[in-house]
mmCIF file of C-alpha atoms in Angstrom:
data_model
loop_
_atom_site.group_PDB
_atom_site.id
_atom_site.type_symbol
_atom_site.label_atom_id
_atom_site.label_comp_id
_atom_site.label_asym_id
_atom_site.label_seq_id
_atom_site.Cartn_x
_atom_site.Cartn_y
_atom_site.Cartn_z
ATOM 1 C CA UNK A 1 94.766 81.616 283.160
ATOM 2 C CA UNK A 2 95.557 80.140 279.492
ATOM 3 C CA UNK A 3 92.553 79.389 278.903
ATOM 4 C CA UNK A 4 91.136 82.872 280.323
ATOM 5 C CA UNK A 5 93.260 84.639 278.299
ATOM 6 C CA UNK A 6 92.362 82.586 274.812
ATOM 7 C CA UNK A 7 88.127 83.214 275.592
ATOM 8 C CA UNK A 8 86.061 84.768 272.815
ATOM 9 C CA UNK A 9 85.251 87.087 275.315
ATOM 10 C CA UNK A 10 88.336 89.240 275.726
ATOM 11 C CA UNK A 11 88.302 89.031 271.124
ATOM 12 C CA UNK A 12 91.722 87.083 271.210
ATOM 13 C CA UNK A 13 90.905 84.619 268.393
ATOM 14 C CA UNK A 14 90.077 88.010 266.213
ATOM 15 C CA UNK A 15 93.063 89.426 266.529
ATOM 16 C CA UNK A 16 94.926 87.156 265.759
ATOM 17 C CA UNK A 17 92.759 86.149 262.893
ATOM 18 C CA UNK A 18 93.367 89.634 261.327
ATOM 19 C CA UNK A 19 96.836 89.780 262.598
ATOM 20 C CA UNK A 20 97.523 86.463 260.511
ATOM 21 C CA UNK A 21 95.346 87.632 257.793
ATOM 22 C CA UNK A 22 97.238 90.839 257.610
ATOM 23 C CA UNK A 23 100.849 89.126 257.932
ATOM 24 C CA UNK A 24 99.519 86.624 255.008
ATOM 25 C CA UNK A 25 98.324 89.306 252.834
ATOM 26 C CA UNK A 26 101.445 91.662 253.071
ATOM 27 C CA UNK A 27 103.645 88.622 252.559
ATOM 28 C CA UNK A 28 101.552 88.081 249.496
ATOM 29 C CA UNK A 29 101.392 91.507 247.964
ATOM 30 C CA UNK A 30 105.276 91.328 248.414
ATOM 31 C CA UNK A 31 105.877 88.360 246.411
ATOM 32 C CA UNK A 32 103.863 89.802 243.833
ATOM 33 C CA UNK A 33 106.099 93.310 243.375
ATOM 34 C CA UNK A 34 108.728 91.395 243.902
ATOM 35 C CA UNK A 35 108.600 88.562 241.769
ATOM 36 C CA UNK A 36 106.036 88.312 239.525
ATOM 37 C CA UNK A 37 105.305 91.347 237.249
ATOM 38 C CA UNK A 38 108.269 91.029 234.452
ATOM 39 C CA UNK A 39 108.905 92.581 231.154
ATOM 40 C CA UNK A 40 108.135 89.736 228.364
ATOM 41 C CA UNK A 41 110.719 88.147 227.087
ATOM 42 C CA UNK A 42 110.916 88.805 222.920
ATOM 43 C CA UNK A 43 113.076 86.248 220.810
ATOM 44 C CA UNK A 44 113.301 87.088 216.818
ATOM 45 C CA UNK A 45 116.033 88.249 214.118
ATOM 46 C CA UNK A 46 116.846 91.669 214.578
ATOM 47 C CA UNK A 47 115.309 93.425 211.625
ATOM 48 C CA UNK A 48 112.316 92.234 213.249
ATOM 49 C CA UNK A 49 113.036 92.907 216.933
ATOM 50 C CA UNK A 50 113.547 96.533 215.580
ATOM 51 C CA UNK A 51 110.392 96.852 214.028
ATOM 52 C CA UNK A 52 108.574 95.618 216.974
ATOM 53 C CA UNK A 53 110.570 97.706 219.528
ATOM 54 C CA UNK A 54 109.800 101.082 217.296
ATOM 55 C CA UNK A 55 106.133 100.260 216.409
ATOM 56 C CA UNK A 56 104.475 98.107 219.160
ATOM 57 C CA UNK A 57 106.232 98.893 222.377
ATOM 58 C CA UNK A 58 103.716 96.647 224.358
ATOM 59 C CA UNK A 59 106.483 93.854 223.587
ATOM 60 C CA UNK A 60 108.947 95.570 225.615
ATOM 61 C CA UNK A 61 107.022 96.758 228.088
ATOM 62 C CA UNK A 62 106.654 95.010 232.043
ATOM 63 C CA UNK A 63 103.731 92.908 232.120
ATOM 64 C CA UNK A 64 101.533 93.017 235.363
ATOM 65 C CA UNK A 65 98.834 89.822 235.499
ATOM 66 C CA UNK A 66 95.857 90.407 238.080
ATOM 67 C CA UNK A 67 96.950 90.117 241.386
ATOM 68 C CA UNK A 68 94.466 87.604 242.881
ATOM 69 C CA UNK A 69 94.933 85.396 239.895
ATOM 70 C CA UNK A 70 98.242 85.779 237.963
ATOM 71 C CA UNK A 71 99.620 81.519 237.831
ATOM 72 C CA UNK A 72 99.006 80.202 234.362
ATOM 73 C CA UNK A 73 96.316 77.415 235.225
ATOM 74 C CA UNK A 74 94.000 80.422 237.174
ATOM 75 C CA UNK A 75 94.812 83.330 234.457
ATOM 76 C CA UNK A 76 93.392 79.976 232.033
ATOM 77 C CA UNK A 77 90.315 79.037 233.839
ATOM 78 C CA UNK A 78 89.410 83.179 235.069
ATOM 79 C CA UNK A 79 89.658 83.369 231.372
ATOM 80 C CA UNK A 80 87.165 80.747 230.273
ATOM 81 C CA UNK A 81 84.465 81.900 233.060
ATOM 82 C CA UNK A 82 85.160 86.135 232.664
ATOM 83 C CA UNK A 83 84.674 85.892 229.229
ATOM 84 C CA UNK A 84 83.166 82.517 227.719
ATOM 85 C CA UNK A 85 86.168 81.800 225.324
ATOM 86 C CA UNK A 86 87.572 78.043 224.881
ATOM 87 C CA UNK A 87 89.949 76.905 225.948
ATOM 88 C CA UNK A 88 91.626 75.558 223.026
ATOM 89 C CA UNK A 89 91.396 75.561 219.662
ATOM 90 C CA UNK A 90 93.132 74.991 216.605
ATOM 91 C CA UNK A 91 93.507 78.199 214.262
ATOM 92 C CA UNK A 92 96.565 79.090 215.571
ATOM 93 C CA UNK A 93 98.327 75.739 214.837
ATOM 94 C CA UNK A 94 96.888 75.982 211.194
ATOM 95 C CA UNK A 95 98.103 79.613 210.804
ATOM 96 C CA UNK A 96 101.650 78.479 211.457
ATOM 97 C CA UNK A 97 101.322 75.492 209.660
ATOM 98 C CA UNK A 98 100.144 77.153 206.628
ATOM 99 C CA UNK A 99 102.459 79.534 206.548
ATOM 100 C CA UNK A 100 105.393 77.299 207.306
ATOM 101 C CA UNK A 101 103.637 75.639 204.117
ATOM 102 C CA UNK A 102 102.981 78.298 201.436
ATOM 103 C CA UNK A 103 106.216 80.162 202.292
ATOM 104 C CA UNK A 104 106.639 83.500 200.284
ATOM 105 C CA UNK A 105 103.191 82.272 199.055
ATOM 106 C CA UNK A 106 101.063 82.623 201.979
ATOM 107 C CA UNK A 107 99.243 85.833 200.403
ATOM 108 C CA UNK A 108 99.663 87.750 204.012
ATOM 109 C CA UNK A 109 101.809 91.150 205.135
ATOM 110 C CA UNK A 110 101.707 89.664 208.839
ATOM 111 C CA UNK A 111 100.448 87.552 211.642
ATOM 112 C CA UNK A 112 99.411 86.856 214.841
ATOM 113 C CA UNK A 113 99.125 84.000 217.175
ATOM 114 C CA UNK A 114 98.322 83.898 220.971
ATOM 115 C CA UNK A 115 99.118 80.783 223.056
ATOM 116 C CA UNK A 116 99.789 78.761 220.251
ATOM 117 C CA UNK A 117 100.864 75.053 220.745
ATOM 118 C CA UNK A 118 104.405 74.277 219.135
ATOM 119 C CA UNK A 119 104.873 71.177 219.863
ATOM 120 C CA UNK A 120 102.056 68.408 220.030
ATOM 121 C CA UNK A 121 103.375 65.859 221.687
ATOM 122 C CA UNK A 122 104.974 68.330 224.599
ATOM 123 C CA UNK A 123 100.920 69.427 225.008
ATOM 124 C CA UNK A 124 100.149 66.044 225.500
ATOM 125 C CA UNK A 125 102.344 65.407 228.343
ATOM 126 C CA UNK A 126 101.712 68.412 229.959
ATOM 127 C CA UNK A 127 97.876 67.285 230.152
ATOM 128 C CA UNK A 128 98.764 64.406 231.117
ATOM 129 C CA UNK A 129 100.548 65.734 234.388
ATOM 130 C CA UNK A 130 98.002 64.767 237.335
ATOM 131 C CA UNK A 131 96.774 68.441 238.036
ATOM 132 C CA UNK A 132 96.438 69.480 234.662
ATOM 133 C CA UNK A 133 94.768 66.067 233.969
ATOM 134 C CA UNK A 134 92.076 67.345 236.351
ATOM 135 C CA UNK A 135 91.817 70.968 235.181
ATOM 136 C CA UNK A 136 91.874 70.306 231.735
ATOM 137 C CA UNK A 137 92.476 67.166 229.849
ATOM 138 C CA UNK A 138 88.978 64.739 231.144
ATOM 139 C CA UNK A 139 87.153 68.264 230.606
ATOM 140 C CA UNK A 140 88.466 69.007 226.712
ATOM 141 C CA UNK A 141 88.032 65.093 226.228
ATOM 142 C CA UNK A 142 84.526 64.913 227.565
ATOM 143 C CA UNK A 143 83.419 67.888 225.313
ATOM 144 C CA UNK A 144 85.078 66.296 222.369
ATOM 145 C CA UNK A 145 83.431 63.014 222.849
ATOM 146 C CA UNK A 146 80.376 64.562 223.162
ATOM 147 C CA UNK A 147 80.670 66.615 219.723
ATOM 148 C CA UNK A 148 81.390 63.029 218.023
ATOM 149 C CA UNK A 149 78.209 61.448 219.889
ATOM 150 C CA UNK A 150 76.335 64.275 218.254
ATOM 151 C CA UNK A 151 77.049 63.352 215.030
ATOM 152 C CA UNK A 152 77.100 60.024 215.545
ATOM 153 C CA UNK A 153 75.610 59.286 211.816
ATOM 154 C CA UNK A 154 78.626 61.110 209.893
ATOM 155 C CA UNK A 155 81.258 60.054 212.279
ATOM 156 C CA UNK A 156 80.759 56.506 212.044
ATOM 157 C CA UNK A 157 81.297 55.740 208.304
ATOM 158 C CA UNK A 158 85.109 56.615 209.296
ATOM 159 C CA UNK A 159 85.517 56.224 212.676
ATOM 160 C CA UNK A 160 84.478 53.333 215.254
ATOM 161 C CA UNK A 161 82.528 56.001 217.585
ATOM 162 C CA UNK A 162 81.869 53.071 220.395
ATOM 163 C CA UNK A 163 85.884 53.021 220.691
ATOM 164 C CA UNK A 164 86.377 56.709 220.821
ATOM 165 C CA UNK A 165 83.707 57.297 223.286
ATOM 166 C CA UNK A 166 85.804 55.688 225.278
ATOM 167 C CA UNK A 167 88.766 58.151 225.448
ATOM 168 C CA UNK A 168 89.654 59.699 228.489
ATOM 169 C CA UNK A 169 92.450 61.865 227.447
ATOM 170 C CA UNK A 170 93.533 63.952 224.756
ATOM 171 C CA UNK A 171 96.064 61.673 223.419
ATOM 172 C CA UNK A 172 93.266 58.606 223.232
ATOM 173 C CA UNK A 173 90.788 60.851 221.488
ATOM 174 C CA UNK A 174 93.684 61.519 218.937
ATOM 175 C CA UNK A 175 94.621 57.950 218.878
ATOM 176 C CA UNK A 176 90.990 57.028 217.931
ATOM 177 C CA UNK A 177 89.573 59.669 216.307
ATOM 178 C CA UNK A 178 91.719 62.826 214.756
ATOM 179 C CA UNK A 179 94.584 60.771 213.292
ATOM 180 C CA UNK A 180 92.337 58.410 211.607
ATOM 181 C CA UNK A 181 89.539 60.444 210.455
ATOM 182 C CA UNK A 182 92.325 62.806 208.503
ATOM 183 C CA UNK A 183 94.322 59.786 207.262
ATOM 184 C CA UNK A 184 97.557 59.763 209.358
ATOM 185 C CA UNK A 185 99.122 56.733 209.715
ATOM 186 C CA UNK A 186 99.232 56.756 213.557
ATOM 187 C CA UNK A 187 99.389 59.448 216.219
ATOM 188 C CA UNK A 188 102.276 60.177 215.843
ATOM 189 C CA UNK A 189 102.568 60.599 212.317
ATOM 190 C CA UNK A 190 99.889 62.764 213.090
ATOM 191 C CA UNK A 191 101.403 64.840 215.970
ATOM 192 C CA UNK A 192 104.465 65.465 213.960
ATOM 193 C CA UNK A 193 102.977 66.896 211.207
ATOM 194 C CA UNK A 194 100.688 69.695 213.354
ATOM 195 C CA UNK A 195 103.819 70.584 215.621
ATOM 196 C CA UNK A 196 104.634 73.942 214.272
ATOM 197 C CA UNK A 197 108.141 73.684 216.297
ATOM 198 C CA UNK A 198 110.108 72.184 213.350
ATOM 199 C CA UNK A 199 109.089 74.501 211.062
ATOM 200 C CA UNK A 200 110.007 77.815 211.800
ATOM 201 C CA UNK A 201 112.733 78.395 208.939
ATOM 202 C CA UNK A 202 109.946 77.416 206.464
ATOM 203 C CA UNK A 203 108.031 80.688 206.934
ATOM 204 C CA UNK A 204 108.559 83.953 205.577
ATOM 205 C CA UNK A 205 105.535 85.967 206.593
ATOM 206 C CA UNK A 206 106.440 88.210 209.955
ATOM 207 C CA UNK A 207 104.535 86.509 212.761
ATOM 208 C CA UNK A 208 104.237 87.609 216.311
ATOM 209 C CA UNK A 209 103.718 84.446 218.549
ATOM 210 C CA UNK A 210 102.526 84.800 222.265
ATOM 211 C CA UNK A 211 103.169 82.979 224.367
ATOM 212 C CA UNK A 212 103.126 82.493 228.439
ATOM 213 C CA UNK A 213 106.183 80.394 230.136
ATOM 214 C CA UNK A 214 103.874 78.816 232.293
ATOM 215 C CA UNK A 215 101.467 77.581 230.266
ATOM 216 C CA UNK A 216 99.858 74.556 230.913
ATOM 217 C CA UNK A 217 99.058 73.514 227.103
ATOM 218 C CA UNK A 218 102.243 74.992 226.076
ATOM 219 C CA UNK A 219 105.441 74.686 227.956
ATOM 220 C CA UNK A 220 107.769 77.067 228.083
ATOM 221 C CA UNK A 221 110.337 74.418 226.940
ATOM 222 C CA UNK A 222 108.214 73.110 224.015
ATOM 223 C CA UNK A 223 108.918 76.412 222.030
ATOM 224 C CA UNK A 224 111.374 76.956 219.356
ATOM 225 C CA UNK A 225 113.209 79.767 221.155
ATOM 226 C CA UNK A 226 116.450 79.285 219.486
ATOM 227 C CA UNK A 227 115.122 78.820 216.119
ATOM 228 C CA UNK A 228 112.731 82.368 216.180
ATOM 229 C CA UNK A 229 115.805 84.117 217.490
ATOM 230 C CA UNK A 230 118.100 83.089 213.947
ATOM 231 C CA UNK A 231 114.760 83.857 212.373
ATOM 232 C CA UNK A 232 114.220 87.495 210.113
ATOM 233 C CA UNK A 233 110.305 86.594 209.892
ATOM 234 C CA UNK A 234 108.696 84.837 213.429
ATOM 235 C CA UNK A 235 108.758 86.446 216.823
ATOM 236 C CA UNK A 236 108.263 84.878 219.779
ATOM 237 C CA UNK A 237 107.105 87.347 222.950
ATOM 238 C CA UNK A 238 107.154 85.493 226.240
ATOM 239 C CA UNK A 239 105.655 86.544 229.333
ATOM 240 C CA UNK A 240 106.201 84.414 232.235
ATOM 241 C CA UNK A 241 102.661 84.599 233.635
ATOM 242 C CA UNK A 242 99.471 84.005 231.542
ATOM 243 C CA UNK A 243 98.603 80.808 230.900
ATOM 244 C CA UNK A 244 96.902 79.582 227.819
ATOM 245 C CA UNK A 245 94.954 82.105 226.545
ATOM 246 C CA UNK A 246 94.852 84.327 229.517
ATOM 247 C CA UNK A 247 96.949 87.219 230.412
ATOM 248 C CA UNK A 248 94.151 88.833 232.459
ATOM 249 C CA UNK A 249 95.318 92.342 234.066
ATOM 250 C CA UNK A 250 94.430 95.056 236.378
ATOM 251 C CA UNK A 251 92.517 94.545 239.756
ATOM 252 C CA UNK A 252 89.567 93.949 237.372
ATOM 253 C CA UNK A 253 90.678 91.440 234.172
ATOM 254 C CA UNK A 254 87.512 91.582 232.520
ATOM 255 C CA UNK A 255 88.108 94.851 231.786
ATOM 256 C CA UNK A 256 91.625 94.984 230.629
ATOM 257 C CA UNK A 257 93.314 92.043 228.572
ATOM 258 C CA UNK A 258 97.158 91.886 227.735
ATOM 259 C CA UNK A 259 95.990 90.046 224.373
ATOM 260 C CA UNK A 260 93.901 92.959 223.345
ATOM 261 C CA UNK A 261 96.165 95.345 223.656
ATOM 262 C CA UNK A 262 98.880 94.029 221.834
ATOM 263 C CA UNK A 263 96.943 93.115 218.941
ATOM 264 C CA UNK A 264 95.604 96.707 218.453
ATOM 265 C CA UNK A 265 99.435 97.937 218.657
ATOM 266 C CA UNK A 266 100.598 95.450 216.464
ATOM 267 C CA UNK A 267 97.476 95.514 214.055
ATOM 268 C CA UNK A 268 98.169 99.147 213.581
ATOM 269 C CA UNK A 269 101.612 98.574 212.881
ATOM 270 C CA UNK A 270 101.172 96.228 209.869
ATOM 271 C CA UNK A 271 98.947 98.525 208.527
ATOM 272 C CA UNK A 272 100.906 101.604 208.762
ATOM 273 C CA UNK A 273 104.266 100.259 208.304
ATOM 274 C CA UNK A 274 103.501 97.484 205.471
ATOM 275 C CA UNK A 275 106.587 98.477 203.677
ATOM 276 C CA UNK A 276 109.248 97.431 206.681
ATOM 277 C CA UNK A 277 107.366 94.585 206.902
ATOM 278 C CA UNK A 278 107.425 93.468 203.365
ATOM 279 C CA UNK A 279 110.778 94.036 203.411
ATOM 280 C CA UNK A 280 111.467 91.231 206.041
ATOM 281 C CA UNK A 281 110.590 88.885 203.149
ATOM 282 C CA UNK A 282 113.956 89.337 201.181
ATOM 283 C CA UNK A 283 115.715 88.373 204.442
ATOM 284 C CA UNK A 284 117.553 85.246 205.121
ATOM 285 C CA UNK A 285 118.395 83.788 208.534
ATOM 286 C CA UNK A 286 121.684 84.287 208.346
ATOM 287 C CA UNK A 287 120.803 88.074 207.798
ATOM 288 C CA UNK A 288 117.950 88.565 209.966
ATOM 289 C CA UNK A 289 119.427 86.659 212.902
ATOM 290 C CA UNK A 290 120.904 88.461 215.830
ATOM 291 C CA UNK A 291 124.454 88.846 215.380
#
């Protein structure tokens, strides 16, 4: 009679294959409302945190990543294959570390960053973790290597490019290749000096960093979060989905980008509100911090 009852001819099997598929996809849909659209979370001095409240309300707004693909390592790799964009690279660590630099003589009204890494050797480990290993770190490695084969010729009056083919991860290829070919005494001489993280009271140009929580090149506890929020000139907006260089939206994320948008909003606001801006510069933490 069991077995009667269970035969593909009575359609059994199908309904509970749509009866499970149903359950599953209602269960699914109500994590989502439930737990996973949040408003970002934005850490700065308060002179600033006004500014960005008034003129790019985007930062205070609830942020709603695409439904079918809203954890950090998917919203990273939908990213790479919607729209053809790397997955790293390192402007956005030179922007901070040039303006941490120059200070008051950076020569900018504002900036922007978006999925910056703070903290070097925090992106390291995080590579290194087995998944993200997979994902990520033998991939960026293997491309790397490849760029040094290339130019085999140039690379190996400073380099031993034999050895640094050899690198498997990130942290190798650094070991063999970046923090030798610019002249740092070891990796982690050379780490320490491109980790923005330490150097947030050094600058005085009003920056907007963006950053996801769960971020696989960027941990969420690799950025300076108490530091930006004694700070009068760097803003840190957190989302909690996103992923590095993600924070695809809408049913249909190559159409609609969380990135985009905010840097129209805040791009018009430095250039129609240069003067509040400037006037961050006279600020010290103690008087651009929260109170």
């Amino acid at each position: 009679m069991l077995s009667s009852f269970l035969s593909p001819q009575n359609g059994t099997w199908t309904e509970l294959f749509f009866l499970l598929l149903g359950l599953g996809a209602a269960f699914y849909l109500g994590y989502y409302w439930a737990c996973v659209p949040q408003r970002p979370q934005l850490v700065t001095g308060s002179r600033f945190l006004a500014f960005l409240e008034q003129h790019c309300p985007i930062t205070v707004e609830t942020f709603y990543p695409t439904l079918w693909c809203f954890e950090g390592r998917l919203q990273t790799i939908f990213r790479v294959l919607l729209q053809s964009r790397p997955l790293v690279s390192y402007w956005r660590i030179l922007v901070l570390n040039h303006l941490a630099r120059m200070g008051e003589a950076a020569g900018l009204v504002a900036a922007l960053t978006l999925s910056a890494c703070w903290d070097s050797f925090e992106t390291t480990r995080s590579l290194e973790t087995p998944l993200n290993s997979l994902l990520f770190n033998q991939h960026l490695t293997a491309g790397l290597c490849r760029i040094v084969d290339r130019n085999r010729k140039v690379m190996e009056k400073v380099v031993n490019v034999d050895f640094v083919l050899q690198a498997h991860t990130i942290r190798q290829f650094d070991e063999r290749y970046t923090s030798v070919a610019f002249g740092y005494q070891d990796c982690v001489t050379y780490y320490r000096a491109a980790s923005p993280r330490t150097k947030v009271d050094a600058i005085q140009t009003p920056v907007l960093s963006l950053n996801a929580a769960d971020d696989p090149f960027s941990p969420f506890h690799a950025l300076p979060l108490q530091a930006a929020q004694q700070s009068p000139h760097v803003a840190l907006l957190v989302t909690a989905h996103g992923g590095h260089i993600g924070f695809l939206e809408g049913l249909l994320p190559w159409q609609h980008c969380y990135m985009s948008r905010l840097f129209h909003q805040y791009a018009k606001a430095v250039f129609q509100h240069p003067a509040e801006l400037l006037s961050l510069r006279a600020l010290s933490p103690s008087e651009g911090g929260k109170s």
